[in-house]
PDB file of C-alpha atoms in Angstrom:
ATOM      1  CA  UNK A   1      83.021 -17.788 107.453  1.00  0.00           C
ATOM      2  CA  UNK A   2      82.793 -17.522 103.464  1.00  0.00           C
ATOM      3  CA  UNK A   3      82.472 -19.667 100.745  1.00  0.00           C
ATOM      4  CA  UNK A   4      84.647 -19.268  98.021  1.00  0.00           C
ATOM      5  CA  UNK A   5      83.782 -21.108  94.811  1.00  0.00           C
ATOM      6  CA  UNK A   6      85.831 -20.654  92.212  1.00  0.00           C
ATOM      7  CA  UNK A   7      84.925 -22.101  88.158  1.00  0.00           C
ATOM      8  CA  UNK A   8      88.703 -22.606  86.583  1.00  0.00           C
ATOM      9  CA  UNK A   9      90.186 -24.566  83.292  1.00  0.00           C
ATOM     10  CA  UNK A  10      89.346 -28.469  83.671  1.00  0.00           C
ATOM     11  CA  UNK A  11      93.277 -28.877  82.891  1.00  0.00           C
ATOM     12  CA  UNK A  12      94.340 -26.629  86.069  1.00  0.00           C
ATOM     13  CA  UNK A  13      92.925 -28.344  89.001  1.00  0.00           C
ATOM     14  CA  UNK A  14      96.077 -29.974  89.676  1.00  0.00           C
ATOM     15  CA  UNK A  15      98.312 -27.042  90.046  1.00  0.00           C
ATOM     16  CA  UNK A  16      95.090 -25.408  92.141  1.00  0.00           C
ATOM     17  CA  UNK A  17      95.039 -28.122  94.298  1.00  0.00           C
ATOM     18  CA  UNK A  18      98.676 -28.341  95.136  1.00  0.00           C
ATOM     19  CA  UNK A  19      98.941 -24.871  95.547  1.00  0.00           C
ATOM     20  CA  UNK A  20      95.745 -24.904  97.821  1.00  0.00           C
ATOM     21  CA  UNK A  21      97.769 -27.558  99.918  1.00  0.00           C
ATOM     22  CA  UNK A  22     100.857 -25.623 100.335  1.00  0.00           C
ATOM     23  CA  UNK A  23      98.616 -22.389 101.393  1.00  0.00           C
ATOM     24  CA  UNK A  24      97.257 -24.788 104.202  1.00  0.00           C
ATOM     25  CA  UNK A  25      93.402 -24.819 102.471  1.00  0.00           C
ATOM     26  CA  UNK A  26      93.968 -29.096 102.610  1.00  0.00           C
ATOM     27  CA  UNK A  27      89.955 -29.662 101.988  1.00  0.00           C
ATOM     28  CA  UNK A  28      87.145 -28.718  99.197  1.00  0.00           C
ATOM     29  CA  UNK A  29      84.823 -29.918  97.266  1.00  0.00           C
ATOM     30  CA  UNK A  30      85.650 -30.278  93.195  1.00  0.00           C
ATOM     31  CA  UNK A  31      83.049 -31.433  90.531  1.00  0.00           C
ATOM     32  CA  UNK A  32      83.082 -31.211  86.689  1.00  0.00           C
ATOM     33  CA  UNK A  33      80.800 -28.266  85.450  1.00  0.00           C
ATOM     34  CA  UNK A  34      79.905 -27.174  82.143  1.00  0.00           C
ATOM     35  CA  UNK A  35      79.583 -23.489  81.144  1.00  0.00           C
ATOM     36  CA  UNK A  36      80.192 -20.544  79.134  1.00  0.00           C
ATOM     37  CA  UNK A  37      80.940 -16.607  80.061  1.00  0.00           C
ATOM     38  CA  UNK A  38      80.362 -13.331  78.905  1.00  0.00           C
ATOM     39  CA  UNK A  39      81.992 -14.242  75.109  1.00  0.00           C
ATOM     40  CA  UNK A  40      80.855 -18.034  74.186  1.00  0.00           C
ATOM     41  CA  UNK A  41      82.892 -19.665  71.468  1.00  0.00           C
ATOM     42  CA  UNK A  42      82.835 -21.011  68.258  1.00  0.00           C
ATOM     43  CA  UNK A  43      84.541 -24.463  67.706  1.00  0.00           C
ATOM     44  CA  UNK A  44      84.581 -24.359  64.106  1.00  0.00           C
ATOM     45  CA  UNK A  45      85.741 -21.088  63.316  1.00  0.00           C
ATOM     46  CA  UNK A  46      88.678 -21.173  65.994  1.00  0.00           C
ATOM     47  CA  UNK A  47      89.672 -24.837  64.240  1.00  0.00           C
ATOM     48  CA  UNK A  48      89.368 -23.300  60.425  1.00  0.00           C
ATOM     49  CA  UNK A  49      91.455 -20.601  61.816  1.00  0.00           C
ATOM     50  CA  UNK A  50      93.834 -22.702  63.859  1.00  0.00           C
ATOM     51  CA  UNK A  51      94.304 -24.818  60.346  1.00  0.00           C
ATOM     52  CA  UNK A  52      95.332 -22.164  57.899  1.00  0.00           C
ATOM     53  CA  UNK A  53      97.586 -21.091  61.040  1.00  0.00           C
ATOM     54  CA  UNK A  54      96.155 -17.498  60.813  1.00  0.00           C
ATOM     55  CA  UNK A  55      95.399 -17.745  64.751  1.00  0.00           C
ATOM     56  CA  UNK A  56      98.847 -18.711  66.095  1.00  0.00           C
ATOM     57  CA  UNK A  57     100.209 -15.424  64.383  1.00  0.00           C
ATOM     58  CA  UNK A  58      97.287 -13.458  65.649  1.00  0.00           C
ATOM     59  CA  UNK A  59      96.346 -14.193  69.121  1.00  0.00           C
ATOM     60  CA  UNK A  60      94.443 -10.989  69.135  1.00  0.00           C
ATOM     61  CA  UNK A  61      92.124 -12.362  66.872  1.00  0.00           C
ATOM     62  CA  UNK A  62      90.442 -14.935  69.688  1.00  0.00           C
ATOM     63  CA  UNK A  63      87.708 -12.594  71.316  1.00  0.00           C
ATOM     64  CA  UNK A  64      86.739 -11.235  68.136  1.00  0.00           C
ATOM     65  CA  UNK A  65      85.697 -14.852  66.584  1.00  0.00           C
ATOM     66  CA  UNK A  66      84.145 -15.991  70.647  1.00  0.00           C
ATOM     67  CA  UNK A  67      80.641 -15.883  69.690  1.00  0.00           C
ATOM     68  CA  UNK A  68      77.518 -18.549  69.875  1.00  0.00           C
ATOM     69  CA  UNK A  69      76.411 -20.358  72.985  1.00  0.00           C
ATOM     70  CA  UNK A  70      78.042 -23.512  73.232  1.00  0.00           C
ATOM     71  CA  UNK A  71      79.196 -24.684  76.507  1.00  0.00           C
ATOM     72  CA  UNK A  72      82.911 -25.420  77.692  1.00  0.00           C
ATOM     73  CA  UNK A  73      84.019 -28.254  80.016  1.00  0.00           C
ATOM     74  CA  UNK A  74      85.286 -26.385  83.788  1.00  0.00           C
ATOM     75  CA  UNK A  75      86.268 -27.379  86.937  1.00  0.00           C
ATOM     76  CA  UNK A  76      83.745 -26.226  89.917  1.00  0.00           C
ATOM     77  CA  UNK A  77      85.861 -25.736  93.588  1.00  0.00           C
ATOM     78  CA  UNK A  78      83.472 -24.977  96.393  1.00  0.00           C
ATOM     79  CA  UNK A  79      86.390 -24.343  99.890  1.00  0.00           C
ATOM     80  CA  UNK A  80      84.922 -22.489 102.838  1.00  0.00           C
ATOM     81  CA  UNK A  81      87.115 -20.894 104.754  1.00  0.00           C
ATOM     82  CA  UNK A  82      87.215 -18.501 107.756  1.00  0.00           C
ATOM     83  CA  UNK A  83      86.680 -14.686 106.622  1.00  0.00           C
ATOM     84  CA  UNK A  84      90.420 -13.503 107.577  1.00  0.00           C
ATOM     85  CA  UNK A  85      91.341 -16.184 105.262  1.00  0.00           C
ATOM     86  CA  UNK A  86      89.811 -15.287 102.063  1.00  0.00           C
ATOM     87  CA  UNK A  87      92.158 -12.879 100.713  1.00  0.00           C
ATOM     88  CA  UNK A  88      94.729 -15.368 101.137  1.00  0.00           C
ATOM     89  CA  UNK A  89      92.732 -17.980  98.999  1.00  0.00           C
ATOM     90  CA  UNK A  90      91.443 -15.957  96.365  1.00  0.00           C
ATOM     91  CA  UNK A  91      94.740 -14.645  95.379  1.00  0.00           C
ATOM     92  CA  UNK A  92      96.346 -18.351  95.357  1.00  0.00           C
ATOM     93  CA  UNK A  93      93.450 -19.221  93.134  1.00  0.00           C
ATOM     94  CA  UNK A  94      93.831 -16.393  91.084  1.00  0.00           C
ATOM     95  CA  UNK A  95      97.954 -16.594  90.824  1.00  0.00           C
ATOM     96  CA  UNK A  96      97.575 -20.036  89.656  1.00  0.00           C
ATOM     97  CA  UNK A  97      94.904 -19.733  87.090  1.00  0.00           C
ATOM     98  CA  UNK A  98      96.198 -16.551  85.373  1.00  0.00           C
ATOM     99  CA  UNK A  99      97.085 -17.606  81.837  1.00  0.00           C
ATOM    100  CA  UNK A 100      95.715 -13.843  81.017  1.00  0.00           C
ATOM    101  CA  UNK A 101      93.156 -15.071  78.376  1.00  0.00           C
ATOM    102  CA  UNK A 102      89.505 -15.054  78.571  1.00  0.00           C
ATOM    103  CA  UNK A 103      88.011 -18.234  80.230  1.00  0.00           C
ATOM    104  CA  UNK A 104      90.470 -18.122  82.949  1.00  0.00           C
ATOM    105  CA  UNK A 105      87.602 -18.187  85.228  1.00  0.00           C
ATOM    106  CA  UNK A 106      85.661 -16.483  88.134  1.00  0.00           C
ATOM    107  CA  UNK A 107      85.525 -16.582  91.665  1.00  0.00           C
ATOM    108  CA  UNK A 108      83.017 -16.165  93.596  1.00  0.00           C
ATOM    109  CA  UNK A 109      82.624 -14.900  97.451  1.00  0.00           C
ATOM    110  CA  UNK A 110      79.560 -16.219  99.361  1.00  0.00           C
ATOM    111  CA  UNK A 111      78.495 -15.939 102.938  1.00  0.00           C
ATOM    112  CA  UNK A 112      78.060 -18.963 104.958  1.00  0.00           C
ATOM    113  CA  UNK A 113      75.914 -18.780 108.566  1.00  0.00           C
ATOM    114  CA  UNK A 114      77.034 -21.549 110.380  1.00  0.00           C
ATOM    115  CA  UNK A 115      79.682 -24.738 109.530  1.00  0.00           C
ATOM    116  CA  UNK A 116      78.820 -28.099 111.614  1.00  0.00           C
ATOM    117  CA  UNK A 117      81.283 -31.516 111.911  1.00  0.00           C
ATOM    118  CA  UNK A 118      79.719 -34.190 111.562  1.00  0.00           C
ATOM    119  CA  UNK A 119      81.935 -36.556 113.766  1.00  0.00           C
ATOM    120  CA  UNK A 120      82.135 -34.306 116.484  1.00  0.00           C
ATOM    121  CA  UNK A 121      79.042 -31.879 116.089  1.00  0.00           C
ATOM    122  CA  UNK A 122      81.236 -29.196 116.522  1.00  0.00           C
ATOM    123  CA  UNK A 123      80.190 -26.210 115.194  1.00  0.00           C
ATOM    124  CA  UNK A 124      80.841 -22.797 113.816  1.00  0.00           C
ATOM    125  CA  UNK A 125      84.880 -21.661 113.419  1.00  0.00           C
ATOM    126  CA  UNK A 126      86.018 -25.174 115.510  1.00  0.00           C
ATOM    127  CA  UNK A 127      84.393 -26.968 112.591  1.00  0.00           C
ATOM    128  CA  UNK A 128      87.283 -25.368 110.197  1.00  0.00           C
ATOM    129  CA  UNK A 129      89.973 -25.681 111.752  1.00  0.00           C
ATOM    130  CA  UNK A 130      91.946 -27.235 109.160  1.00  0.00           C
ATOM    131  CA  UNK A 131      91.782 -24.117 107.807  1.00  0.00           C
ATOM    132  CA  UNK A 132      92.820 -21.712 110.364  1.00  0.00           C
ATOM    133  CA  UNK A 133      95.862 -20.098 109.907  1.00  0.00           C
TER     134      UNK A 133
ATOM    135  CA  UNK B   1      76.128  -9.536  93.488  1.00  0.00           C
ATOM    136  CA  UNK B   2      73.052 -12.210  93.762  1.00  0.00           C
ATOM    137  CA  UNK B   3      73.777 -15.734  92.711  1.00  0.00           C
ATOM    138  CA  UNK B   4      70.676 -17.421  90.974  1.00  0.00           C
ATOM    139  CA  UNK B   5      70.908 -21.158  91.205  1.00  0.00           C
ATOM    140  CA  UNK B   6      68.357 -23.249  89.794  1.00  0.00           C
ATOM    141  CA  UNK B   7      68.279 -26.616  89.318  1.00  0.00           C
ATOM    142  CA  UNK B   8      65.890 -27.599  86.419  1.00  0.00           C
ATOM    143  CA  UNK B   9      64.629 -30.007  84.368  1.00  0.00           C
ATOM    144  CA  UNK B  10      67.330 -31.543  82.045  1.00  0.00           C
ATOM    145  CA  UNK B  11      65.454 -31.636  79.047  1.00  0.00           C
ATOM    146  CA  UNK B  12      64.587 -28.197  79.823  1.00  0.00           C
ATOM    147  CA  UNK B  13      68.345 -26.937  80.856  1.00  0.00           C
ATOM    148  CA  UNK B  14      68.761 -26.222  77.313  1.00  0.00           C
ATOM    149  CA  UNK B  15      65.432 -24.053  76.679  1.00  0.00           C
ATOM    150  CA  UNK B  16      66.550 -22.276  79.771  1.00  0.00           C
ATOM    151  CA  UNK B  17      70.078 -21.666  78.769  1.00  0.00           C
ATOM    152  CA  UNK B  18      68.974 -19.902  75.360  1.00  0.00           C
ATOM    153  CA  UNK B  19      66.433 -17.821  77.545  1.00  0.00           C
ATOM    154  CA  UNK B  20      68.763 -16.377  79.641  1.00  0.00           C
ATOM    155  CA  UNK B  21      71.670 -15.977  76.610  1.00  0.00           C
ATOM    156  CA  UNK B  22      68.424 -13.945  75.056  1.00  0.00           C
ATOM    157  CA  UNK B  23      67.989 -12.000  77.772  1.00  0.00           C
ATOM    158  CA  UNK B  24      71.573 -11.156  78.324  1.00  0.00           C
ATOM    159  CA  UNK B  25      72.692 -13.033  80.491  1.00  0.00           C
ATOM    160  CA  UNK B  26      75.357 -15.539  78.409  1.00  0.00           C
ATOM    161  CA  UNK B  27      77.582 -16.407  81.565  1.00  0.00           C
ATOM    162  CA  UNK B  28      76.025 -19.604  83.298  1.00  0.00           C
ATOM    163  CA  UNK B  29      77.600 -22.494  84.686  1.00  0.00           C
ATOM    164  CA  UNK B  30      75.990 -26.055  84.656  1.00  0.00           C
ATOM    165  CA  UNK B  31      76.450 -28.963  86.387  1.00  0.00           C
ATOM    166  CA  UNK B  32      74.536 -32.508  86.329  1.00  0.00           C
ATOM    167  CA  UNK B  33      72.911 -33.269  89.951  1.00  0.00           C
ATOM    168  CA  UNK B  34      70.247 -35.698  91.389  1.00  0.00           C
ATOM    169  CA  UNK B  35      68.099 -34.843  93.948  1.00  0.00           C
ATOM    170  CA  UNK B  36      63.945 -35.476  95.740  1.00  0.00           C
ATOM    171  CA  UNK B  37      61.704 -32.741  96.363  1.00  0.00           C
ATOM    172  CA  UNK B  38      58.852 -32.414  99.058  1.00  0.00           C
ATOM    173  CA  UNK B  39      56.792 -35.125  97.245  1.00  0.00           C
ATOM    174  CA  UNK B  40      59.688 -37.618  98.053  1.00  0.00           C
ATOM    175  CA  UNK B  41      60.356 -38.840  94.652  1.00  0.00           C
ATOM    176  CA  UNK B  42      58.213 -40.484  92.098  1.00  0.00           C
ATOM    177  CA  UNK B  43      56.848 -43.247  92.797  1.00  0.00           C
ATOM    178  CA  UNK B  44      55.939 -46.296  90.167  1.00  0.00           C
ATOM    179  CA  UNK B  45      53.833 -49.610  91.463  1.00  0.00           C
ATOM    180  CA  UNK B  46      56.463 -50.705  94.022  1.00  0.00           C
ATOM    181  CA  UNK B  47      59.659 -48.671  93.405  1.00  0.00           C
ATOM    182  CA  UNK B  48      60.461 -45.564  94.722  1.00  0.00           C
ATOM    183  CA  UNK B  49      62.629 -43.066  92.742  1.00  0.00           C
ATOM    184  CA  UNK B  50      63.965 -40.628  95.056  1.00  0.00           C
ATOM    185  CA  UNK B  51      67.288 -39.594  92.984  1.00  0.00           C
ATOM    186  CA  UNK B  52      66.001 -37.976  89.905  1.00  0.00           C
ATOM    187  CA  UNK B  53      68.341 -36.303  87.549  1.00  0.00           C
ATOM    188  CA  UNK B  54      67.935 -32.624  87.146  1.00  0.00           C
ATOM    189  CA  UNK B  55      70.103 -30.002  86.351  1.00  0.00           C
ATOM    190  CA  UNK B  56      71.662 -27.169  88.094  1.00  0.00           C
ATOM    191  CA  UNK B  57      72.605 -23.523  86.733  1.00  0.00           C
ATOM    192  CA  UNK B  58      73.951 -21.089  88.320  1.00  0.00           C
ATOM    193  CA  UNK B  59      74.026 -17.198  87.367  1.00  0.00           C
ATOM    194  CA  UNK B  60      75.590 -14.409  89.380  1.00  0.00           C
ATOM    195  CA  UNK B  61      74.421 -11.148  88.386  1.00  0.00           C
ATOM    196  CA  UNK B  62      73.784  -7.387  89.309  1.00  0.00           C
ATOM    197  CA  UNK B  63      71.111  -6.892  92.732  1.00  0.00           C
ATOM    198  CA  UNK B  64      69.007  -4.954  90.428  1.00  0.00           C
ATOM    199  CA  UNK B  65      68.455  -7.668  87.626  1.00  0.00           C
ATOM    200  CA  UNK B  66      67.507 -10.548  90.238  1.00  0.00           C
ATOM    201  CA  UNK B  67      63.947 -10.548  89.330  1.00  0.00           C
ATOM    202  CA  UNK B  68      64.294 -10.103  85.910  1.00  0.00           C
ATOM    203  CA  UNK B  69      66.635 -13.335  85.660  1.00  0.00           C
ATOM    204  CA  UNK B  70      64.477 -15.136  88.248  1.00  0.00           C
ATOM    205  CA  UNK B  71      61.312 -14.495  85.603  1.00  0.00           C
ATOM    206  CA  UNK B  72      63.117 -15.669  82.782  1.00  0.00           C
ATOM    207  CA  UNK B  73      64.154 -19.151  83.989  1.00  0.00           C
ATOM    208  CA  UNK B  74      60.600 -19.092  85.691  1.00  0.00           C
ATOM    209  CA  UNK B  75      58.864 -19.142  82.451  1.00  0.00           C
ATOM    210  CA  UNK B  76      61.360 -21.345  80.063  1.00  0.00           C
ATOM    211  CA  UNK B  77      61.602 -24.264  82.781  1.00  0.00           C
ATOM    212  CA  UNK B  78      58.113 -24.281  83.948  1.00  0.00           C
ATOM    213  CA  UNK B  79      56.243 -27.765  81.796  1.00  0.00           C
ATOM    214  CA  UNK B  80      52.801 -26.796  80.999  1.00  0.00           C
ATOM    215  CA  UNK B  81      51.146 -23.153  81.332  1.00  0.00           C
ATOM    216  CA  UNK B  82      50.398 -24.001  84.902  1.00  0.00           C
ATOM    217  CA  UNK B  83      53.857 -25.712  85.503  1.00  0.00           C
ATOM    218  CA  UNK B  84      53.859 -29.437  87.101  1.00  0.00           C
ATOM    219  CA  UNK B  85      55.405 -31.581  89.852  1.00  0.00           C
ATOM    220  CA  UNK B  86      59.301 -31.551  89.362  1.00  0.00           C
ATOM    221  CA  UNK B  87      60.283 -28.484  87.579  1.00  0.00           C
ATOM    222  CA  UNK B  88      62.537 -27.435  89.796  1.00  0.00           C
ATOM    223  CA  UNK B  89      63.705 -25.126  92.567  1.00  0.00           C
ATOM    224  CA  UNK B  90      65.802 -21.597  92.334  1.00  0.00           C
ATOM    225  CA  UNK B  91      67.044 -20.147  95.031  1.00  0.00           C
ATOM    226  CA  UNK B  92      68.702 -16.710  95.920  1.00  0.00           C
ATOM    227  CA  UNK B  93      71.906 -15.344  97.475  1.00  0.00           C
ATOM    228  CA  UNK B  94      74.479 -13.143  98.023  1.00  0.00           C
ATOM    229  CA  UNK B  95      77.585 -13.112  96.890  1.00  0.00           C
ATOM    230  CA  UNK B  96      79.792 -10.785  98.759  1.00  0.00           C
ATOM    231  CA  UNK B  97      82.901 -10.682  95.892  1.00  0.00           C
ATOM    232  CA  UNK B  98      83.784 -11.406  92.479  1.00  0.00           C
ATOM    233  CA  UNK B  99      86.798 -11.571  90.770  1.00  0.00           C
ATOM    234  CA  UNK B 100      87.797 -12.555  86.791  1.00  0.00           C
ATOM    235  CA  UNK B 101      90.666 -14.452  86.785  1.00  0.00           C
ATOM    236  CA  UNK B 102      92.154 -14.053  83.956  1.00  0.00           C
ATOM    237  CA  UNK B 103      92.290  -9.976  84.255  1.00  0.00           C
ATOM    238  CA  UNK B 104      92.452 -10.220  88.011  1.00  0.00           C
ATOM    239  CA  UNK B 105      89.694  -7.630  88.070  1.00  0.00           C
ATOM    240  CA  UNK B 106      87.661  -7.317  91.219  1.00  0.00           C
ATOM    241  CA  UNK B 107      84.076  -7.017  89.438  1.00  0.00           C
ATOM    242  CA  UNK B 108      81.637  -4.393  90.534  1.00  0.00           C
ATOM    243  CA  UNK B 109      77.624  -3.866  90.302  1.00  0.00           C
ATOM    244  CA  UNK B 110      78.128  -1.469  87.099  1.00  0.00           C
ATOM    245  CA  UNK B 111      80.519  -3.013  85.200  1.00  0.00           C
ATOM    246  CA  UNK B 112      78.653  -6.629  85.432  1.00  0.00           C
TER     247      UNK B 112
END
């Protein structure tokens, strides 16, 4: 079994989620996370930019201008899955989040010892089988 | 890969964030949790507080700079020289993969 957790754009956990459900991952965990990657970006210089309109005609221009620390709004998906599954799931993720600029995202691949159901106390692969193939 | 999660302080999450930008580490993802340690909760007169609201941050980074990361958010979260009662937790694992979506790059040890 492995976790994958995956931090994507706030505005495409809809998509994700549908797409999850249609690749037969139905359950995960979501919460709102804050962060910022390997470039951070400037607000203000990306909006003086975006204003004199010098950005739309140069898209190149974005990871020259990302830096400073401030923090950007993300979506946080934790969905554990059993190990033959993970390819499967990371390239969904990864098909759907692609908009080929940075801050995209990351995913992440964790192992997990031992999965337990709570209603049943089933444990181990039985407790995901919801995600089985 | 190790992931580094620690879950801090609030008014600290901020000290700690610059820390680890400093030391080179800019990519950290944050998210607002509540949560007891082993001394229950705090407890004033009659009331029990047993969901207090820290922070968590979590860093994935090279094997080799574990310790060096772990040191950093050590000494900016830590209250006092000798540290006190609620600064936190981190704690340590593996990640077996990582992947940047918007390239689609399967990162490895060096290039992280």
């Amino acid at each position: 079994m492995k976790e994958v957790i995956a931090v994507i754009r706030a505005n495409m956990i809809n998509q994700t989620k549908n797409a999850l459900l249609e690749m037969g991952f139905p359950a995960f965990t979501a919460c709102k996370a804050l962060g910022r990657g390997k470039r951070s970006v400037d607000f203000q210089v990306i909006e003086a930019l975006d204003k004199n309109g010098s950005l739309s005609e140069n898209p190149e221009l974005l990871p020259s201008i990302s830096q400073g620390g401030r923090l950007i709004p993300k979506r946080y998906l934790s969905i554990v899955v059993p190990s033959e599954r993970v390819k499967d799931l990371v390239d969904t993720i990864m098909k759907i989040n692609r908009t080929k600029q940075p801050g995209d995202g990351k995913i992440f691949v964790l192992p997990v010892k031992n999965v337990f159901r709570v209603r049943t106390g089933e444990s181990g692969d039985a407790a995901l089988d919801e995600m089985a193939v | 890969m190790i992931m580094i999660k620690a879950v801090v302080r609030p008014e600290k999450s901020n000290e700690v964030m610059k820390s680890l930008f400093d030391a080179g580490y800019p990519a950290v993802t944050k998210i607002d949790v509540a949560g007891r340690g082993k001394q229950r909760g705090l407890k004033l007169g009659e009331v029990v507080y047993d969901e207090l609201p820290k922070v968590l941050l979590m860093v994935v980074v090279p094997d080799l700079d574990k310790d060096y990361v772990v040191k950093a958010i050590m000494s900016s979260a830590k209250t006092g020289s000798k540290g006190s009662f609620g600064d936190g937790k981190i704690f340590v694992s593996e990640v077996e993969e990582v992947y940047t979506i918007s390239s689609g790059v399967k990162e490895t040890e060096e290039a992280a």
